mmCIF file of C-alpha atoms in Angstrom:
data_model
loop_
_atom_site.group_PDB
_atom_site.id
_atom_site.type_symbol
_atom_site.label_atom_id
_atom_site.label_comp_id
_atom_site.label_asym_id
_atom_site.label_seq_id
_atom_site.Cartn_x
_atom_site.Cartn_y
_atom_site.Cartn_z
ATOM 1 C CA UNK A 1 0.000 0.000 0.000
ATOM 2 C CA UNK A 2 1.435 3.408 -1.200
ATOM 3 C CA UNK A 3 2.305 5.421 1.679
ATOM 4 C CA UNK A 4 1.794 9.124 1.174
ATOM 5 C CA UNK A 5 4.319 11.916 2.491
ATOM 6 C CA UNK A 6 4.744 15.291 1.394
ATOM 7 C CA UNK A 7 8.547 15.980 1.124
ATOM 8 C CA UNK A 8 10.892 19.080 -0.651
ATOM 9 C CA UNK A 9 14.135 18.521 -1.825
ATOM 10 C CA UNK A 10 15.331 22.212 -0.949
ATOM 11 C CA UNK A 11 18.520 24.118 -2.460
ATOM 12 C CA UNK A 12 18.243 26.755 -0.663
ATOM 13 C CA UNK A 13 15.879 26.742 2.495
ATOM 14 C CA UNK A 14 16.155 23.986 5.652
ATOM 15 C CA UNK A 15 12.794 21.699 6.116
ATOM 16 C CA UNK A 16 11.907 20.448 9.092
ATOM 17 C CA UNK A 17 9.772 17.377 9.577
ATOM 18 C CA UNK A 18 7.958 15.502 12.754
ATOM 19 C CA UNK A 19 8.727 11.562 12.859
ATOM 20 C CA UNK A 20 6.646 9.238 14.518
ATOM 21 C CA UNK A 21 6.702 5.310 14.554
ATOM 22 C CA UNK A 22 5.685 2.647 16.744
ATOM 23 C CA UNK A 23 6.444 -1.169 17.728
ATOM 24 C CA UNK A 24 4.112 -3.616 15.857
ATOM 25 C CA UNK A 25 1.277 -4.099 18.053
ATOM 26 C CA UNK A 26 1.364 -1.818 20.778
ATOM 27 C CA UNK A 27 4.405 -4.096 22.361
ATOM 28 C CA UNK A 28 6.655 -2.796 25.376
ATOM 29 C CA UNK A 29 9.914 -3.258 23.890
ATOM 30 C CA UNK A 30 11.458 0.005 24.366
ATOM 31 C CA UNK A 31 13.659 -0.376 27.973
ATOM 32 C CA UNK A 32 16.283 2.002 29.074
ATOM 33 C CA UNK A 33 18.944 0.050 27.119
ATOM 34 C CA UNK A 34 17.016 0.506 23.682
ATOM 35 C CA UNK A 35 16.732 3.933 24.448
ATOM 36 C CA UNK A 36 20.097 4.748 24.600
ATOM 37 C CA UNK A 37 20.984 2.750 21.491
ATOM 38 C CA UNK A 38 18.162 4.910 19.748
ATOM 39 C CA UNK A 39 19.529 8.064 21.173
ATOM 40 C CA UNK A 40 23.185 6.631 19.803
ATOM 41 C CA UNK A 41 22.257 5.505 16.419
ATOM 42 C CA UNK A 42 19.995 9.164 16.113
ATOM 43 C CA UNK A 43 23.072 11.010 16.587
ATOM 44 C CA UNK A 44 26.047 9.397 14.507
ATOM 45 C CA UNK A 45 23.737 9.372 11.824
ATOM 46 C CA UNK A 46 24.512 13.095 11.565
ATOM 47 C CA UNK A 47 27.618 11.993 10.563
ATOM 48 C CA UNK A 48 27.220 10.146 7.524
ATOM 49 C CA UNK A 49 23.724 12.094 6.671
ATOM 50 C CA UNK A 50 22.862 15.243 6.454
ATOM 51 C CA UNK A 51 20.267 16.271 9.325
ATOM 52 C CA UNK A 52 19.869 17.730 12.963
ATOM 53 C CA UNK A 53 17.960 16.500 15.624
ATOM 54 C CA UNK A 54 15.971 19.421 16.822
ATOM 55 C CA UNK A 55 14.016 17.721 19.819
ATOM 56 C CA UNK A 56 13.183 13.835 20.385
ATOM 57 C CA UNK A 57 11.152 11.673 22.753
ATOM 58 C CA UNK A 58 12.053 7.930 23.298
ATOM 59 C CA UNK A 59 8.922 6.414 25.054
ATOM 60 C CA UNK A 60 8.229 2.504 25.643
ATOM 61 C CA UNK A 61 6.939 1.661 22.760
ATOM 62 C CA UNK A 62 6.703 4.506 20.077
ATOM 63 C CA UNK A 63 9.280 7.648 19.273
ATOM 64 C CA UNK A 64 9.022 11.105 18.093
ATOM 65 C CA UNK A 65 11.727 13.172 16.172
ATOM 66 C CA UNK A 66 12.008 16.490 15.075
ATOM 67 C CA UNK A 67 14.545 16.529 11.922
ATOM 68 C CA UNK A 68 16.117 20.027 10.477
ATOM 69 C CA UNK A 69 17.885 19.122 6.863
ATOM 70 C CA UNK A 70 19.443 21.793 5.993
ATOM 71 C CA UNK A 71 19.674 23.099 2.186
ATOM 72 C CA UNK A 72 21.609 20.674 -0.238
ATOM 73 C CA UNK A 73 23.549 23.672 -1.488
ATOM 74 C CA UNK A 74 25.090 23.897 2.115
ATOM 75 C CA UNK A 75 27.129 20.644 1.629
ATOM 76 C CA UNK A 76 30.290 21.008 -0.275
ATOM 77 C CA UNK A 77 32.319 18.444 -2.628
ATOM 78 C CA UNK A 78 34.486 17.605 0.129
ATOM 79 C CA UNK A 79 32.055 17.259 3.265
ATOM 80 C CA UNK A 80 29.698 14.480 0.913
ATOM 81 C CA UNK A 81 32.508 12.874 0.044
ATOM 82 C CA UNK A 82 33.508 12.558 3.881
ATOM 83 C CA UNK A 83 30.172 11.449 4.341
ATOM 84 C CA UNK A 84 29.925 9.124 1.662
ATOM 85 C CA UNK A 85 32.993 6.947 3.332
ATOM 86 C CA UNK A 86 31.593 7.019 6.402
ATOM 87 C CA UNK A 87 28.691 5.960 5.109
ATOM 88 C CA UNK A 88 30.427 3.237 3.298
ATOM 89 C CA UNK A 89 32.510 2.579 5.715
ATOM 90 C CA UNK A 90 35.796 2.671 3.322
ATOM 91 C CA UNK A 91 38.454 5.748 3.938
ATOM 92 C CA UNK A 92 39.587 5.103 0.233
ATOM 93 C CA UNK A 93 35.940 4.962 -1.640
ATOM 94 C CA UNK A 94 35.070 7.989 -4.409
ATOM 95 C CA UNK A 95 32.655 9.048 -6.345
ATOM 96 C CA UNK A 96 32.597 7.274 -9.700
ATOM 97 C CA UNK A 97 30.632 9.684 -11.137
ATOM 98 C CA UNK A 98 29.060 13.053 -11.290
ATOM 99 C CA UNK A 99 25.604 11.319 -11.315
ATOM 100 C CA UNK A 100 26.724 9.206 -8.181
ATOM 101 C CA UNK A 101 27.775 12.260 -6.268
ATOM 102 C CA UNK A 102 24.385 14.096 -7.356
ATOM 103 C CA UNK A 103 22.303 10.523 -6.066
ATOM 104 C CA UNK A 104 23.855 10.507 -3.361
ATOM 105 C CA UNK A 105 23.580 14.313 -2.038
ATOM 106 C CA UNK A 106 20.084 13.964 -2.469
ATOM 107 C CA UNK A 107 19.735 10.839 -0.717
ATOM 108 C CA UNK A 108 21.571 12.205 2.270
ATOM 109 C CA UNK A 109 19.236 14.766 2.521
ATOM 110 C CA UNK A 110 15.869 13.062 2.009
ATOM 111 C CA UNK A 111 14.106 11.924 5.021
ATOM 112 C CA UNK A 112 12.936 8.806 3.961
ATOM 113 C CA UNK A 113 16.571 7.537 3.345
ATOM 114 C CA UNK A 114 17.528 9.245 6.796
ATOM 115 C CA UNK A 115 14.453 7.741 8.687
ATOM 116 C CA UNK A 116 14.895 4.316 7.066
ATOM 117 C CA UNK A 117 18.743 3.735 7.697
ATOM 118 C CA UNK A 118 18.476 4.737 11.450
ATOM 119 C CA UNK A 119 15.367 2.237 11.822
ATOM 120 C CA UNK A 120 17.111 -0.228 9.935
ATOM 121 C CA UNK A 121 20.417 0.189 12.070
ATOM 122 C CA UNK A 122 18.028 -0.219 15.132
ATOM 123 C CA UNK A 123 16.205 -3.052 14.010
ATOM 124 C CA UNK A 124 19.708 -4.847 13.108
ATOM 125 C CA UNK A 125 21.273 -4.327 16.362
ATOM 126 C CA UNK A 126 17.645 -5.497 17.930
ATOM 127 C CA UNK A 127 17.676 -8.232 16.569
ATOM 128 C CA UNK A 128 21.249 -9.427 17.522
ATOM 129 C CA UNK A 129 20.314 -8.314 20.834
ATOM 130 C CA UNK A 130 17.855 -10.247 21.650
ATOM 131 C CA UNK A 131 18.417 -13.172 19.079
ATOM 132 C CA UNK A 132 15.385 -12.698 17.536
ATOM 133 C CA UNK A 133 14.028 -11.853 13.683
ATOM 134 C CA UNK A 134 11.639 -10.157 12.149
ATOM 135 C CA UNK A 135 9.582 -6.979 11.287
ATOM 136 C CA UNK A 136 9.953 -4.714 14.309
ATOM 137 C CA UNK A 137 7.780 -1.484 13.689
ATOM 138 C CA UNK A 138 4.916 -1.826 12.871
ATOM 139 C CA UNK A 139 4.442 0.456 9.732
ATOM 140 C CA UNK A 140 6.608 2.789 7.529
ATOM 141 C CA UNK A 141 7.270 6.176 9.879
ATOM 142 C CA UNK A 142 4.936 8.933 9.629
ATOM 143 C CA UNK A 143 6.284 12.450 8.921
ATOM 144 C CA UNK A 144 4.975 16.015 9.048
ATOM 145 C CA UNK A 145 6.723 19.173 7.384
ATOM 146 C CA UNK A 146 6.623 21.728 9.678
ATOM 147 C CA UNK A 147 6.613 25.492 8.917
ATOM 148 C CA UNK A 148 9.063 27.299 10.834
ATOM 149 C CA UNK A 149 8.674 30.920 10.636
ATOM 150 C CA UNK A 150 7.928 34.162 12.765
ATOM 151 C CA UNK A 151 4.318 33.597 10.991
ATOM 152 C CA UNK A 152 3.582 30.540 12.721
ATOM 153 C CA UNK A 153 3.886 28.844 16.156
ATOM 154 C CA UNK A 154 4.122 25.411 14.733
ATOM 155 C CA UNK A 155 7.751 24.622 15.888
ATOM 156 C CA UNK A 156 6.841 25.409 19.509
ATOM 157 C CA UNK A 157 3.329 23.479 19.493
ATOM 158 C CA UNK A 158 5.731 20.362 17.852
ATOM 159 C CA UNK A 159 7.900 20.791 20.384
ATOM 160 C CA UNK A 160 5.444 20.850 23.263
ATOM 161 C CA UNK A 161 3.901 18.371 21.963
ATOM 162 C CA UNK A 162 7.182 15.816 21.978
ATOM 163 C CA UNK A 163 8.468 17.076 25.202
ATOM 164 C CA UNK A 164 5.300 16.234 26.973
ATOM 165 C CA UNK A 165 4.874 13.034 26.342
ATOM 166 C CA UNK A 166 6.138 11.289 29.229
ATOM 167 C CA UNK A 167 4.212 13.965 31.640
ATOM 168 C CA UNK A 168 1.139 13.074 29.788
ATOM 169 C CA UNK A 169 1.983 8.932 30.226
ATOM 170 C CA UNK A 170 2.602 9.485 34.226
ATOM 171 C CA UNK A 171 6.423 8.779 33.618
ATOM 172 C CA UNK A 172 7.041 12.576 35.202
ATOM 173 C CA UNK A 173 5.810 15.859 36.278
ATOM 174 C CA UNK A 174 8.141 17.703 34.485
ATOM 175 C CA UNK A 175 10.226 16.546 31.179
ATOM 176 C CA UNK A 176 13.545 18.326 32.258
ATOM 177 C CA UNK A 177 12.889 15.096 34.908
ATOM 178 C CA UNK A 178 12.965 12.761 31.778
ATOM 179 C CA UNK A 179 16.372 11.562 30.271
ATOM 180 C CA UNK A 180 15.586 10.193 27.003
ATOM 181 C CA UNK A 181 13.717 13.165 25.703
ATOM 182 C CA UNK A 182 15.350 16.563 24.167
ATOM 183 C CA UNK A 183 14.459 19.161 26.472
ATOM 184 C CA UNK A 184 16.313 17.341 29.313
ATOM 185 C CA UNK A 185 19.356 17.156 26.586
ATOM 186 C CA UNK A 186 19.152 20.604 25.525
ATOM 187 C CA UNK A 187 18.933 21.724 29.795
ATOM 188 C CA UNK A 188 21.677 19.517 29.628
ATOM 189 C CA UNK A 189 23.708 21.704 27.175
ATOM 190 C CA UNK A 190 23.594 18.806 24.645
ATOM 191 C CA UNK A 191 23.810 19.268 20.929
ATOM 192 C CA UNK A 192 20.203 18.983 20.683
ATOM 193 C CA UNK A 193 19.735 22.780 21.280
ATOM 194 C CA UNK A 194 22.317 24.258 18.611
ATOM 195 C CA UNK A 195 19.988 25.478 16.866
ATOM 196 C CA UNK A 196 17.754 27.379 19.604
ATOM 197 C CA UNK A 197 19.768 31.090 18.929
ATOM 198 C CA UNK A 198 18.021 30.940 15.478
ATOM 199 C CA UNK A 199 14.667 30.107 17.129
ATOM 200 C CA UNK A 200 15.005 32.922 19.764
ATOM 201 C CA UNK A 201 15.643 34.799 16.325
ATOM 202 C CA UNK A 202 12.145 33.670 15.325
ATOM 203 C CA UNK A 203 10.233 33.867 18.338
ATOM 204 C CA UNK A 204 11.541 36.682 20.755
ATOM 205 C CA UNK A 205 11.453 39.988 18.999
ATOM 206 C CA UNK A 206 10.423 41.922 22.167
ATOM 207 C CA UNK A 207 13.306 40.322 24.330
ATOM 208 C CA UNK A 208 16.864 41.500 23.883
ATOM 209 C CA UNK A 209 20.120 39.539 24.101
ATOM 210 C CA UNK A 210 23.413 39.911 23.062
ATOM 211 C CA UNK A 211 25.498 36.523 22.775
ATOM 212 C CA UNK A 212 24.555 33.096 21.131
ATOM 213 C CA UNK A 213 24.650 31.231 24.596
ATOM 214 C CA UNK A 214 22.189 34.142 25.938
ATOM 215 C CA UNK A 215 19.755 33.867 23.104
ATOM 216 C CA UNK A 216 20.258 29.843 23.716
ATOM 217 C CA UNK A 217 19.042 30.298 26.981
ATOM 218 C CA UNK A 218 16.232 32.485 26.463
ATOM 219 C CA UNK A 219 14.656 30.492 24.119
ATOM 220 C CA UNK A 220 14.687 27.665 26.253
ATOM 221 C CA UNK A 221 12.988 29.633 29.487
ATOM 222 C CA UNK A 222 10.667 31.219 26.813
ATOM 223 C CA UNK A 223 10.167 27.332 25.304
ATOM 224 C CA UNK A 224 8.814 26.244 29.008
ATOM 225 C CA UNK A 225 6.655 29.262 29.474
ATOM 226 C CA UNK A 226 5.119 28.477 26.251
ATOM 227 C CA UNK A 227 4.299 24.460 27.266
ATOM 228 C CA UNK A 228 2.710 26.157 30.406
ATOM 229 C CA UNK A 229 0.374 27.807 28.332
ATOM 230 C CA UNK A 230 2.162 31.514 28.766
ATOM 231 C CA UNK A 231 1.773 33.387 25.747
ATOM 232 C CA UNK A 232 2.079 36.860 27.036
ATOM 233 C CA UNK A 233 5.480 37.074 25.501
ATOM 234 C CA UNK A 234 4.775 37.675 22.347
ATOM 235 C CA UNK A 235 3.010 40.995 23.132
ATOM 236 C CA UNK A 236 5.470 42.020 26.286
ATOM 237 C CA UNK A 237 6.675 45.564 26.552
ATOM 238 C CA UNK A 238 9.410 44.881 28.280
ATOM 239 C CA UNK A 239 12.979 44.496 27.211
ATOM 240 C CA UNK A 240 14.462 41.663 28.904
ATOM 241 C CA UNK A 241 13.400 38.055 29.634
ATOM 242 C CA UNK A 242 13.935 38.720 33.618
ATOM 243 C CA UNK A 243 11.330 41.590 33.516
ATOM 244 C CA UNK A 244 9.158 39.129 31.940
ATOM 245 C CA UNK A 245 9.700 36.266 34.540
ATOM 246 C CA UNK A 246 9.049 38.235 37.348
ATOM 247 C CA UNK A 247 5.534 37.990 36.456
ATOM 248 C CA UNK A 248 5.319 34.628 35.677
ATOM 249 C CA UNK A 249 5.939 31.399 37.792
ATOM 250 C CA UNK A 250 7.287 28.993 35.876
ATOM 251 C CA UNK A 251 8.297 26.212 38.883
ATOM 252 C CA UNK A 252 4.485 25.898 38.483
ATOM 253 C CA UNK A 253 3.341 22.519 38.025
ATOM 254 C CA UNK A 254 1.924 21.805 34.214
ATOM 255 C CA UNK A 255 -1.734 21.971 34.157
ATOM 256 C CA UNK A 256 -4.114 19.456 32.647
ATOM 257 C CA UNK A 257 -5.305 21.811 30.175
ATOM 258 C CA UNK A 258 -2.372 22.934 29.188
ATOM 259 C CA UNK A 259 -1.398 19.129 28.462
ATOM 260 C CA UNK A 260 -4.830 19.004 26.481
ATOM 261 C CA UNK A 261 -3.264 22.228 24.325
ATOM 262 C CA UNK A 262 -0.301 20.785 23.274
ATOM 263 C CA UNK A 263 -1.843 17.165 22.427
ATOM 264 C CA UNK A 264 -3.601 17.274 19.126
ATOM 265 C CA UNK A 265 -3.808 14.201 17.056
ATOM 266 C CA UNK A 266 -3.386 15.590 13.779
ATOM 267 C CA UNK A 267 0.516 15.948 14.685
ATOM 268 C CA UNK A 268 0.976 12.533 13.593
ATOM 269 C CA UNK A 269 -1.261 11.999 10.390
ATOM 270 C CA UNK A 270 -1.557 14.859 9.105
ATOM 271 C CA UNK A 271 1.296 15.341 6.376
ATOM 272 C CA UNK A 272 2.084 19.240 6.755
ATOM 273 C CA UNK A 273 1.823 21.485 9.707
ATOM 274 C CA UNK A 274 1.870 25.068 9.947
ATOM 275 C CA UNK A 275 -0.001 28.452 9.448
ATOM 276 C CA UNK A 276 -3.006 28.671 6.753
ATOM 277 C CA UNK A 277 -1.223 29.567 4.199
ATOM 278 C CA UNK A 278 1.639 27.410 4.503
ATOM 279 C CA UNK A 279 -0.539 24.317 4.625
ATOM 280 C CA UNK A 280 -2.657 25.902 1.501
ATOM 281 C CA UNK A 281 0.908 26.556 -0.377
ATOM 282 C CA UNK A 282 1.865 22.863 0.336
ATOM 283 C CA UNK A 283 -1.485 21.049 -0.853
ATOM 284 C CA UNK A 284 -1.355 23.535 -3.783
ATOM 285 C CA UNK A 285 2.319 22.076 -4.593
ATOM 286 C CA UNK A 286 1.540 18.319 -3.713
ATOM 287 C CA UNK A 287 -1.882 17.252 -4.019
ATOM 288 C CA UNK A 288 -1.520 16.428 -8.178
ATOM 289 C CA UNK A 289 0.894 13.949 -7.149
ATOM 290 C CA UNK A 290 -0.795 12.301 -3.856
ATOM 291 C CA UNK A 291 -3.794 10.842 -5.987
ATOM 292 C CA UNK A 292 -5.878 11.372 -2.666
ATOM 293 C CA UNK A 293 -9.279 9.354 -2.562
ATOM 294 C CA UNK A 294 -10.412 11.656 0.170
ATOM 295 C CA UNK A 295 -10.667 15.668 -0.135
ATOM 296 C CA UNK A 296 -8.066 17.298 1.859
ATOM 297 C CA UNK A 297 -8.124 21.097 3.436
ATOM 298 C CA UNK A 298 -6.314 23.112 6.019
ATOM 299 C CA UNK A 299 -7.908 21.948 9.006
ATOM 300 C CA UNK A 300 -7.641 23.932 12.972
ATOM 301 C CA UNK A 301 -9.283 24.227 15.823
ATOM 302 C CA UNK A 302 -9.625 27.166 18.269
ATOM 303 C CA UNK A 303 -7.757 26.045 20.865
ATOM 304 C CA UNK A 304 -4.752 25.496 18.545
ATOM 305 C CA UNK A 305 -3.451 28.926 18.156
ATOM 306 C CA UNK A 306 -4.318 29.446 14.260
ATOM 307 C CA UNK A 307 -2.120 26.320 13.536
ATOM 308 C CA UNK A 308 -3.011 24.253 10.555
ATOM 309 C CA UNK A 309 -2.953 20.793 9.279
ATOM 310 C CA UNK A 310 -2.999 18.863 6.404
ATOM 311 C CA UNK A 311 -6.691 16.827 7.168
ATOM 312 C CA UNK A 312 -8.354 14.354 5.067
ATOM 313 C CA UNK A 313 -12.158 14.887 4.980
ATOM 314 C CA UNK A 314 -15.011 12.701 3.707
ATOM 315 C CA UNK A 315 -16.795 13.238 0.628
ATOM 316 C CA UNK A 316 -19.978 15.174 0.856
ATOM 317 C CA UNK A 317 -22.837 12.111 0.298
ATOM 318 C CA UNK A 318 -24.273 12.728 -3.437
ATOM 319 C CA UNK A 319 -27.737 13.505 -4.239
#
């Protein structure tokens, strides 16, 4: 069965994408030791591939990624080829070809050759684990593009939505209390949370700050006010993130309905998440190609924030 997904193969402009897959039938099989392995085999693969890991969540029996590929034209000559022998495995191995080189920058950068080799690493070293055989997820991933812009606050709903996961299953009352998940990496200082000076960028016009590590840092203690349901930010007068805080408590503990706000089920079937127009622009681009057998149309809610998705919708009944 065909398996739509709504991807760009981008020059010039980064794409970011949710991930989310799941253990064939609802299994437990996700202890502490195959979380760390996941968390391992996520990050190396940066290495050989060309992607960040912008926030992740290892639960018992599912995961969620958030993957930044950056533009193809940002990879030179010399850093494929690096990455091509890593990939391979061989310090000697070149390109053949010009076509080869071409193949394989786009592969590197497409996230259904990303996705699939870190699954299929997983699944390999599963398998010799636990000497057993066999399919271990129970589908082919599911993966959103998601707009990230000052239009839109579809990175930071995302991103709640991942980093509350184990609050919402019981596991903890706070995710910074949660070790396989981003947030507590990026607290951390981990490399998770390179990118969060661009998002500060994005996010925090009405704050100031002046180095990389302060706009790091902001973000982050603007990120949690946001998962508490705090959007005064956006609007505040004032000039620094402390003036801000004052006001606020954030050792508060998180609120059911402010888990119900970030948990929407469209984040994982949905295709393309992101303001109105964004979603409109990407079913205008795609849907000649997805040969759809339902109608689909930017779909929200109130309580999401003018966020869009992607939604199928049944056929009006004729007659």
């Amino acid at each position: 069965m065909a398996h739509n997904r709504v991807k760009e193969s981008c020059s010039d402009q980064s794409v970011y994408y949710l991930v989310t897959n799941r253990i064939a039938g609802g299994r437990i099989l996700f202890r502490d030791q195959e979380k760390h392995k996941l968390k391992e085999l996520l990050f190396t693969g940066c290495a050989k591939l060309s992607y960040q890991v912008i926030d992740y969540v290892f639960m018992d029996n599912h995961f969620h990624l958030l993957i930044k590929i950056p533009p193809t034209s940002q990879m030179d000559d010399v850093a494929l080829l690096q990455r091509y022998r890593v990939h391979k495995q061989n310090d000697e191995i070149n390109f053949i070809s010009k076509e080869q080189r071409n193949d394989f920058r786009e592969k590197v950068h497409d996230i259904s050759f990303i996705i699939g080799n870190f699954e299929q690493r997983f699944v390999q070293w599963f398998n010799r684990e636990h000497n057993s055989w066999g399919r271990l997820f129970g589908q082919r991933f599911d993966s959103e593009m998601i707009e990230v812009s000052a239009q839109s606050d579809s990175l930071l709903r995302v991103m709640a939505y991942i980093s509350l996961n184990p609050v919402r299953a019981g596991i903890v009352t706070d995710p910074q209390d949660f070790f396989f998940c981003g947030y507590a990496d990026r607290l951390a200082g981990g490399s998770v949370g390179n990118s969060d000076h661009d998002f500060f960028d994005l996010f925090c016009h009405a704050i100031e700050a002046g180095s990389l590590r302060d706009k790091q840092k902001h973000f982050r203690e603007v990120f949690r006010a946001y998962m508490l349901g705090l959007r005064r930010y956006k609007n505040a007068d004032s000039q620094t993130l402390a003036e801000f805080f004052r006001e606020v408590n954030l050792s508060e503990e998180l609120a059911w309905d402010d888990l119900f706000i970030h948990k929407c089920r469209f984040f994982t079937k949905c295709l393309v998440i992101g303001s109105e127009a964004f979603v409109r622009e990407k079913l205008l681009k795609f849907s000649g190609k997805m040969q759809w057998k339902r109608i689909h149309e930017p779909y929200t809610e109130d309580e999401w924030n003018d966020i869009y998705s992607l939604k199928p919708k049944r056929r009006a009944p004729s007659g």
